[in-house]
Short mmCIF file of C-alpha atoms in Angstrom, two decimals:
data_model
loop_
_atom_site.label_atom_id
_atom_site.label_comp_id
_atom_site.label_asym_id
_atom_site.label_seq_id
_atom_site.Cartn_x
_atom_site.Cartn_y
_atom_site.Cartn_z
CA UNK A 1 -32.52 141.95 -48.97
CA UNK A 2 -35.73 141.45 -46.99
CA UNK A 3 -33.92 141.84 -43.68
CA UNK A 4 -32.31 145.13 -44.77
CA UNK A 5 -35.72 146.41 -45.87
CA UNK A 6 -37.11 145.62 -42.43
CA UNK A 7 -34.24 147.41 -40.69
CA UNK A 8 -34.70 150.42 -42.96
CA UNK A 9 -38.39 150.53 -42.11
CA UNK A 10 -37.71 150.27 -38.37
CA UNK A 11 -35.02 152.99 -38.39
CA UNK A 12 -37.25 155.26 -40.46
CA UNK A 13 -40.15 154.85 -38.05
CA UNK A 14 -37.87 155.52 -35.05
CA UNK A 15 -36.53 158.67 -36.70
CA UNK A 16 -40.01 159.99 -37.40
CA UNK A 17 -41.04 159.09 -33.84
CA UNK A 18 -38.16 161.19 -32.50
CA UNK A 19 -39.24 164.11 -34.71
CA UNK A 20 -42.85 163.79 -33.52
CA UNK A 21 -41.82 163.78 -29.85
CA UNK A 22 -39.78 166.98 -30.30
CA UNK A 23 -42.78 168.96 -31.57
CA UNK A 24 -44.70 171.33 -29.31
CA UNK A 25 -47.91 169.34 -29.75
CA UNK A 26 -47.21 165.61 -29.77
CA UNK A 27 -49.58 163.46 -31.80
CA UNK A 28 -49.81 160.51 -29.42
CA UNK A 29 -51.87 158.39 -31.81
CA UNK A 30 -49.26 158.79 -34.54
CA UNK A 31 -46.46 157.84 -32.12
CA UNK A 32 -48.37 154.74 -31.04
CA UNK A 33 -48.88 153.80 -34.71
CA UNK A 34 -45.14 154.10 -35.35
CA UNK A 35 -44.36 151.98 -32.28
CA UNK A 36 -46.75 149.31 -33.56
CA UNK A 37 -45.05 149.41 -36.98
CA UNK A 38 -41.61 148.92 -35.40
CA UNK A 39 -42.97 146.05 -33.31
CA UNK A 40 -44.41 144.34 -36.41
CA UNK A 41 -41.19 144.77 -38.39
CA UNK A 42 -39.17 143.39 -35.48
CA UNK A 43 -41.32 140.26 -35.34
CA UNK A 44 -40.96 139.77 -39.11
CA UNK A 45 -37.19 140.16 -38.79
CA UNK A 46 -37.16 137.48 -36.09
CA UNK A 47 -39.04 135.14 -38.46
CA UNK A 48 -36.44 135.75 -41.18
CA UNK A 49 -33.62 134.92 -38.76
CA UNK A 50 -35.41 131.71 -37.75
CA UNK A 51 -35.65 130.72 -41.41
CA UNK A 52 -31.95 131.41 -41.93
CA UNK A 53 -31.06 129.32 -38.87
CA UNK A 54 -33.27 126.52 -40.17
CA UNK A 55 -31.48 126.56 -43.52
CA UNK A 56 -28.18 126.37 -41.60
CA UNK A 57 -29.55 123.35 -39.67
CA UNK A 58 -29.20 125.12 -36.32
CA UNK A 59 -32.57 124.21 -34.84
CA UNK A 60 -34.50 121.07 -33.95
CA UNK A 61 -37.75 119.94 -35.58
CA UNK A 62 -40.90 121.47 -34.08
CA UNK A 63 -44.17 119.99 -35.34
CA UNK A 64 -47.25 122.21 -35.35
CA UNK A 65 -50.30 123.03 -37.43
CA UNK A 66 -49.18 124.61 -40.71
CA UNK A 67 -51.37 126.32 -43.31
CA UNK A 68 -49.67 125.53 -46.61
CA UNK A 69 -51.35 128.28 -48.64
CA UNK A 70 -49.64 130.95 -46.59
CA UNK A 71 -46.37 129.03 -46.31
CA UNK A 72 -46.01 128.52 -50.07
CA UNK A 73 -46.83 132.17 -50.74
CA UNK A 74 -44.23 133.28 -48.19
CA UNK A 75 -41.57 131.00 -49.69
CA UNK A 76 -42.15 132.35 -53.17
CA UNK A 77 -41.97 135.92 -51.89
CA UNK A 78 -38.80 135.38 -49.87
CA UNK A 79 -36.89 133.45 -52.52
CA UNK A 80 -37.97 135.12 -55.73
CA UNK A 81 -34.86 137.30 -55.39
CA UNK A 82 -32.63 134.20 -55.77
CA UNK A 83 -34.23 133.24 -59.10
CA UNK A 84 -32.88 135.02 -62.23
CA UNK A 85 -35.35 137.48 -63.73
CA UNK A 86 -35.38 135.68 -67.09
CA UNK A 87 -37.05 132.65 -65.46
CA UNK A 88 -40.84 132.84 -65.52
CA UNK A 89 -42.34 131.93 -62.15
CA UNK A 90 -45.90 130.74 -61.63
CA UNK A 91 -47.68 129.96 -58.37
CA UNK A 92 -51.04 128.18 -58.11
CA UNK A 93 -52.52 127.99 -54.61
CA UNK A 94 -55.40 125.81 -53.52
CA UNK A 95 -58.73 127.62 -53.28
CA UNK A 96 -59.61 126.05 -49.95
CA UNK A 97 -57.62 125.75 -46.75
CA UNK A 98 -54.94 123.03 -46.70
CA UNK A 99 -53.47 122.43 -43.26
CA UNK A 100 -50.91 119.81 -42.22
CA UNK A 101 -48.94 118.94 -39.12
CA UNK A 102 -45.37 119.89 -39.86
CA UNK A 103 -42.27 121.92 -39.13
CA UNK A 104 -42.48 125.30 -40.88
CA UNK A 105 -38.74 125.74 -41.27
CA UNK A 106 -38.15 122.22 -42.56
CA UNK A 107 -40.89 122.53 -45.19
CA UNK A 108 -39.48 125.90 -46.24
CA UNK A 109 -36.02 124.39 -46.58
CA UNK A 110 -37.32 121.52 -48.70
CA UNK A 111 -39.07 123.94 -51.03
CA UNK A 112 -35.96 126.11 -51.24
CA UNK A 113 -33.88 123.09 -52.25
CA UNK A 114 -36.37 122.19 -54.98
CA UNK A 115 -36.47 125.76 -56.29
CA UNK A 116 -32.66 125.90 -56.34
CA UNK A 117 -32.44 122.61 -58.25
CA UNK A 118 -35.09 123.80 -60.71
CA UNK A 119 -33.18 127.02 -61.27
CA UNK A 120 -29.93 125.14 -61.96
CA UNK A 121 -31.70 122.74 -64.34
CA UNK A 122 -32.81 125.69 -66.48
CA UNK A 123 -29.34 126.87 -67.50
CA UNK A 124 -29.32 127.28 -71.29
CA UNK A 125 -33.10 126.86 -71.60
CA UNK A 126 -34.63 129.21 -74.19
CA UNK A 127 -37.91 129.85 -72.33
CA UNK A 128 -37.15 128.87 -68.69
CA UNK A 129 -40.17 128.28 -66.47
CA UNK A 130 -40.73 127.17 -62.86
CA UNK A 131 -44.15 126.51 -61.36
CA UNK A 132 -45.16 125.63 -57.83
CA UNK A 133 -48.67 124.24 -57.30
CA UNK A 134 -50.55 123.49 -54.08
CA UNK A 135 -53.55 121.18 -54.30
CA UNK A 136 -55.51 118.56 -52.41
CA UNK A 137 -54.99 114.96 -53.47
CA UNK A 138 -57.24 112.00 -52.58
CA UNK A 139 -55.84 108.70 -53.88
CA UNK A 140 -58.37 106.36 -55.48
CA UNK A 141 -58.32 102.55 -55.32
CA UNK A 142 -56.19 102.18 -58.44
CA UNK A 143 -53.62 104.66 -57.14
CA UNK A 144 -53.47 102.92 -53.74
CA UNK A 145 -52.83 99.62 -55.49
CA UNK A 146 -49.97 101.11 -57.48
CA UNK A 147 -48.52 103.15 -54.55
CA UNK A 148 -48.84 100.98 -51.48
CA UNK A 149 -46.99 103.52 -49.31
CA UNK A 150 -50.04 105.82 -49.47
CA UNK A 151 -53.06 105.56 -47.16
CA UNK A 152 -56.72 106.01 -47.98
CA UNK A 153 -56.87 109.61 -46.78
CA UNK A 154 -56.57 113.14 -48.21
CA UNK A 155 -53.13 114.62 -48.79
CA UNK A 156 -51.89 118.14 -49.40
CA UNK A 157 -49.60 118.07 -52.43
CA UNK A 158 -46.95 120.66 -53.31
CA UNK A 159 -45.63 120.21 -56.86
CA UNK A 160 -42.49 122.01 -58.06
CA UNK A 161 -41.85 121.64 -61.78
CA UNK A 162 -39.49 123.07 -64.40
CA UNK A 163 -38.97 122.70 -68.15
CA UNK A 164 -35.22 122.20 -67.87
CA UNK A 165 -32.73 119.49 -68.77
CA UNK A 166 -34.58 116.65 -67.05
CA UNK A 167 -33.18 113.26 -65.99
CA UNK A 168 -33.11 109.75 -67.37
CA UNK A 169 -34.17 106.61 -65.48
CA UNK A 170 -30.69 105.59 -64.18
CA UNK A 171 -30.20 109.09 -62.77
CA UNK A 172 -33.65 109.12 -61.15
CA UNK A 173 -32.74 105.96 -59.24
CA UNK A 174 -29.83 107.76 -57.52
CA UNK A 175 -31.08 111.28 -56.82
CA UNK A 176 -32.07 110.61 -53.20
CA UNK A 177 -28.73 108.96 -52.31
CA UNK A 178 -26.71 111.06 -49.84
CA UNK A 179 -23.85 113.01 -51.47
CA UNK A 180 -24.94 112.09 -54.98
CA UNK A 181 -24.88 115.13 -57.27
CA UNK A 182 -24.49 115.89 -60.95
CA UNK A 183 -23.28 119.42 -60.27
CA UNK A 184 -19.64 120.43 -60.56
CA UNK A 185 -17.47 120.75 -57.45
CA UNK A 186 -18.48 123.71 -55.30
CA UNK A 187 -22.05 123.97 -56.56
CA UNK A 188 -23.78 121.17 -54.72
CA UNK A 189 -23.28 119.05 -51.59
CA UNK A 190 -25.44 116.17 -52.79
CA UNK A 191 -27.51 116.44 -49.59
CA UNK A 192 -30.45 118.55 -50.79
CA UNK A 193 -32.64 115.77 -52.19
CA UNK A 194 -31.68 113.26 -49.50
CA UNK A 195 -32.73 115.87 -46.94
CA UNK A 196 -36.08 116.19 -48.73
CA UNK A 197 -36.54 112.40 -48.66
CA UNK A 198 -35.81 112.30 -44.92
CA UNK A 199 -37.91 115.39 -44.30
CA UNK A 200 -40.96 113.83 -45.90
CA UNK A 201 -40.50 110.73 -43.76
CA UNK A 202 -40.41 113.00 -40.70
CA UNK A 203 -43.78 114.40 -41.80
CA UNK A 204 -45.28 110.96 -42.50
CA UNK A 205 -45.51 111.89 -46.18
CA UNK A 206 -44.03 110.90 -49.52
CA UNK A 207 -42.02 112.44 -52.35
CA UNK A 208 -42.45 111.35 -55.97
CA UNK A 209 -40.58 112.62 -59.01
CA UNK A 210 -41.27 112.51 -62.75
CA UNK A 211 -38.66 113.49 -65.32
CA UNK A 212 -37.47 112.88 -68.85
CA UNK A 213 -34.33 114.16 -70.60
CA UNK A 214 -34.91 117.62 -72.11
CA UNK A 215 -38.56 117.52 -70.96
CA UNK A 216 -38.20 118.93 -67.46
CA UNK A 217 -38.80 117.59 -63.95
CA UNK A 218 -41.64 117.61 -61.46
CA UNK A 219 -41.26 116.86 -57.74
CA UNK A 220 -44.42 116.23 -55.73
CA UNK A 221 -44.44 116.41 -51.94
CA UNK A 222 -47.43 114.67 -50.32
CA UNK A 223 -48.28 115.66 -46.72
CA UNK A 224 -51.08 113.97 -44.72
CA UNK A 225 -53.78 116.64 -44.56
CA UNK A 226 -55.40 117.70 -41.31
CA UNK A 227 -59.10 117.16 -41.70
CA UNK A 228 -60.55 120.10 -39.76
CA UNK A 229 -62.26 122.59 -42.02
CA UNK A 230 -62.57 125.52 -39.67
CA UNK A 231 -59.87 127.89 -38.55
CA UNK A 232 -59.91 129.21 -35.01
CA UNK A 233 -59.71 132.96 -34.69
CA UNK A 234 -56.33 134.06 -33.32
CA UNK A 235 -56.49 134.86 -29.62
CA UNK A 236 -54.93 138.24 -28.85
CA UNK A 237 -52.00 138.05 -26.48
CA UNK A 238 -52.93 139.21 -23.00
CA UNK A 239 -50.64 140.71 -20.38
CA UNK A 240 -50.63 138.96 -17.01
CA UNK A 241 -49.50 141.21 -14.17
CA UNK A 242 -47.78 140.29 -10.94
CA UNK A 243 -48.31 141.39 -7.36
CA UNK A 244 -44.90 142.41 -6.12
CA UNK A 245 -43.26 138.99 -6.38
CA UNK A 246 -39.46 138.95 -6.59
CA UNK A 247 -37.80 137.67 -9.77
CA UNK A 248 -34.12 137.03 -10.47
CA UNK A 249 -33.24 137.91 -14.07
CA UNK A 250 -29.84 136.85 -15.46
CA UNK A 251 -28.49 137.72 -18.91
CA UNK A 252 -25.02 138.68 -20.10
CA UNK A 253 -26.31 141.17 -22.69
CA UNK A 254 -26.76 144.55 -20.90
CA UNK A 255 -29.32 145.85 -23.40
CA UNK A 256 -31.48 142.72 -23.05
CA UNK A 257 -31.10 142.72 -19.27
CA UNK A 258 -32.12 146.36 -18.96
CA UNK A 259 -35.18 146.29 -21.19
CA UNK A 260 -36.46 143.02 -19.69
CA UNK A 261 -35.99 144.44 -16.18
CA UNK A 262 -38.03 147.51 -17.09
CA UNK A 263 -40.74 145.38 -18.69
CA UNK A 264 -41.04 143.11 -15.67
CA UNK A 265 -41.12 146.06 -13.29
CA UNK A 266 -43.93 147.57 -15.38
CA UNK A 267 -45.84 144.34 -14.68
CA UNK A 268 -45.52 144.95 -10.91
CA UNK A 269 -42.68 142.52 -10.21
CA UNK A 270 -39.61 143.34 -8.13
CA UNK A 271 -36.54 142.39 -10.16
CA UNK A 272 -33.00 141.48 -9.12
CA UNK A 273 -30.52 141.32 -12.01
CA UNK A 274 -27.28 139.48 -12.73
CA UNK A 275 -24.88 139.82 -15.66
CA UNK A 276 -23.47 136.28 -15.59
CA UNK A 277 -24.03 132.88 -14.04
CA UNK A 278 -21.76 133.29 -11.02
CA UNK A 279 -23.35 136.63 -10.17
CA UNK A 280 -26.79 135.04 -10.45
CA UNK A 281 -25.88 132.46 -7.80
CA UNK A 282 -24.54 135.21 -5.51
CA UNK A 283 -27.63 137.40 -5.92
CA UNK A 284 -29.90 134.46 -5.16
CA UNK A 285 -27.92 133.68 -1.99
CA UNK A 286 -28.08 137.29 -0.81
CA UNK A 287 -31.85 137.35 -1.18
CA UNK A 288 -32.60 133.83 -0.01
CA UNK A 289 -36.28 133.33 0.71
CA UNK A 290 -37.38 136.41 -1.27
CA UNK A 291 -36.87 135.32 -4.88
CA UNK A 292 -39.90 133.35 -6.12
CA UNK A 293 -38.88 132.76 -9.76
CA UNK A 294 -35.74 132.98 -11.90
CA UNK A 295 -35.29 133.78 -15.59
CA UNK A 296 -31.93 132.54 -16.88
CA UNK A 297 -30.16 133.06 -20.17
CA UNK A 298 -28.98 129.64 -21.33
CA UNK A 299 -25.50 130.77 -22.46
CA UNK A 300 -23.65 133.08 -20.04
CA UNK A 301 -20.06 133.60 -18.87
CA UNK A 302 -18.83 131.84 -15.73
CA UNK A 303 -21.85 129.53 -15.49
CA UNK A 304 -24.56 128.77 -18.04
CA UNK A 305 -28.25 128.92 -17.23
CA UNK A 306 -28.65 125.17 -16.74
CA UNK A 307 -25.70 124.99 -14.33
CA UNK A 308 -27.08 127.95 -12.36
CA UNK A 309 -30.53 126.36 -12.20
CA UNK A 310 -29.09 123.10 -10.87
CA UNK A 311 -27.30 125.00 -8.08
CA UNK A 312 -30.38 127.03 -7.17
CA UNK A 313 -32.62 123.96 -7.22
CA UNK A 314 -30.35 122.32 -4.64
CA UNK A 315 -31.23 125.15 -2.26
CA UNK A 316 -34.84 125.52 -3.38
CA UNK A 317 -36.14 122.34 -5.11
CA UNK A 318 -39.51 123.89 -6.07
CA UNK A 319 -38.07 127.13 -7.49
CA UNK A 320 -39.80 128.00 -10.81
CA UNK A 321 -37.28 128.44 -13.62
CA UNK A 322 -37.65 130.01 -17.06
CA UNK A 323 -34.83 129.47 -19.55
CA UNK A 324 -34.34 132.25 -22.09
CA UNK A 325 -32.84 130.48 -25.07
CA UNK A 326 -31.43 131.44 -28.46
CA UNK A 327 -31.29 129.42 -31.67
CA UNK A 328 -29.39 126.14 -31.62
CA UNK A 329 -29.31 125.86 -27.82
CA UNK A 330 -31.95 123.14 -27.45
CA UNK A 331 -29.36 120.43 -26.72
CA UNK A 332 -28.19 122.32 -23.63
CA UNK A 333 -31.67 121.93 -22.12
CA UNK A 334 -31.95 118.14 -22.43
CA UNK A 335 -31.06 117.63 -18.76
CA UNK A 336 -33.96 119.77 -17.54
CA UNK A 337 -36.73 118.65 -19.89
CA UNK A 338 -38.45 116.66 -17.14
CA UNK A 339 -38.15 119.26 -14.40
CA UNK A 340 -41.41 120.39 -12.79
CA UNK A 341 -42.20 124.13 -12.73
CA UNK A 342 -39.78 124.74 -15.56
CA UNK A 343 -40.37 126.47 -18.93
CA UNK A 344 -38.44 127.66 -21.97
CA UNK A 345 -39.03 130.86 -23.92
CA UNK A 346 -37.21 131.50 -27.18
CA UNK A 347 -35.48 134.77 -28.01
CA UNK A 348 -36.94 137.10 -29.04
CA UNK A 349 -40.10 136.56 -27.04
CA UNK A 350 -43.04 138.92 -26.64
CA UNK A 351 -43.56 140.43 -23.21
CA UNK A 352 -47.16 139.20 -23.33
CA UNK A 353 -46.03 135.58 -23.79
CA UNK A 354 -43.38 135.94 -21.07
CA UNK A 355 -45.92 137.44 -18.66
CA UNK A 356 -48.28 134.49 -19.16
CA UNK A 357 -45.44 132.02 -18.63
CA UNK A 358 -44.43 133.73 -15.36
CA UNK A 359 -48.02 133.83 -14.11
CA UNK A 360 -48.51 130.16 -14.92
CA UNK A 361 -45.39 129.04 -13.03
CA UNK A 362 -46.10 131.26 -10.02
CA UNK A 363 -49.63 129.91 -9.74
#
């Protein structure tokens, strides 16, 4: 639903841009505004795809600074469509900033699993209700004595609760076991809660649950809170231009190859292109000594990007290499993780980020 809305917005802006450009007097400012709108929608669409790939377990864990206020709000917005309209939803966000070190996609997936379980637990409930609350939690001495797994430090707590069927004590003792489920065949894999348990361990946190039959359930996720109180202003992306250096660009998608070639040429680079791995090796051989950096798609016909890079590095050991990688291709890059003058950019990448990566490797 969200993705279709983004595509509709992009196509509408492109249509209006075409109309504007056909007029006798072109409003350049309006065209630039429409281009910026398409760019923003494209970036949002890429974020949606990343979330979908995370839910499908097609990407590795990437730990970074995460602001939970924004993340929880985004999750509720994205997944409200999957909750029946008769269920009342309530979100309470922390007044201050709560930041943790975590993987955005993994936290989103854990929250999605909890929301799905809460929804299923509300079947037949007269006044169904789900609430998600974000708050800071600082355990006191008594709590630390009772819960020895906690440390004497502040935590960010996300609580997901419902007023559904609830669970008794014997059931609570089994809910985190892999493949354990109370749902009928076809409605649950039994992996959702075990994934949450493992995910909280990955984040150095804890998950606690309270429930009683017919009284509802509350899951609390405790993440170690980052202690900084200030937020750095976002640094605008800056284009880094070249000075006529030669770059070999290899990608098997003609549309990607063409637009990236044009972008690199606009940055004052000379670009040689190849449509597959074998052609990339041939182009490099024909222009031996001229090419100063290569950008390789990881998955290509004939030879993949890693295989091509290994061949080129035999001829030129110090050749800078940038791998252009899609989702789920991290394992293919394990062999080159320790290479010097080597970088990875994830599709889709901004031209600004790519330009900085090129400039860094060439310097």
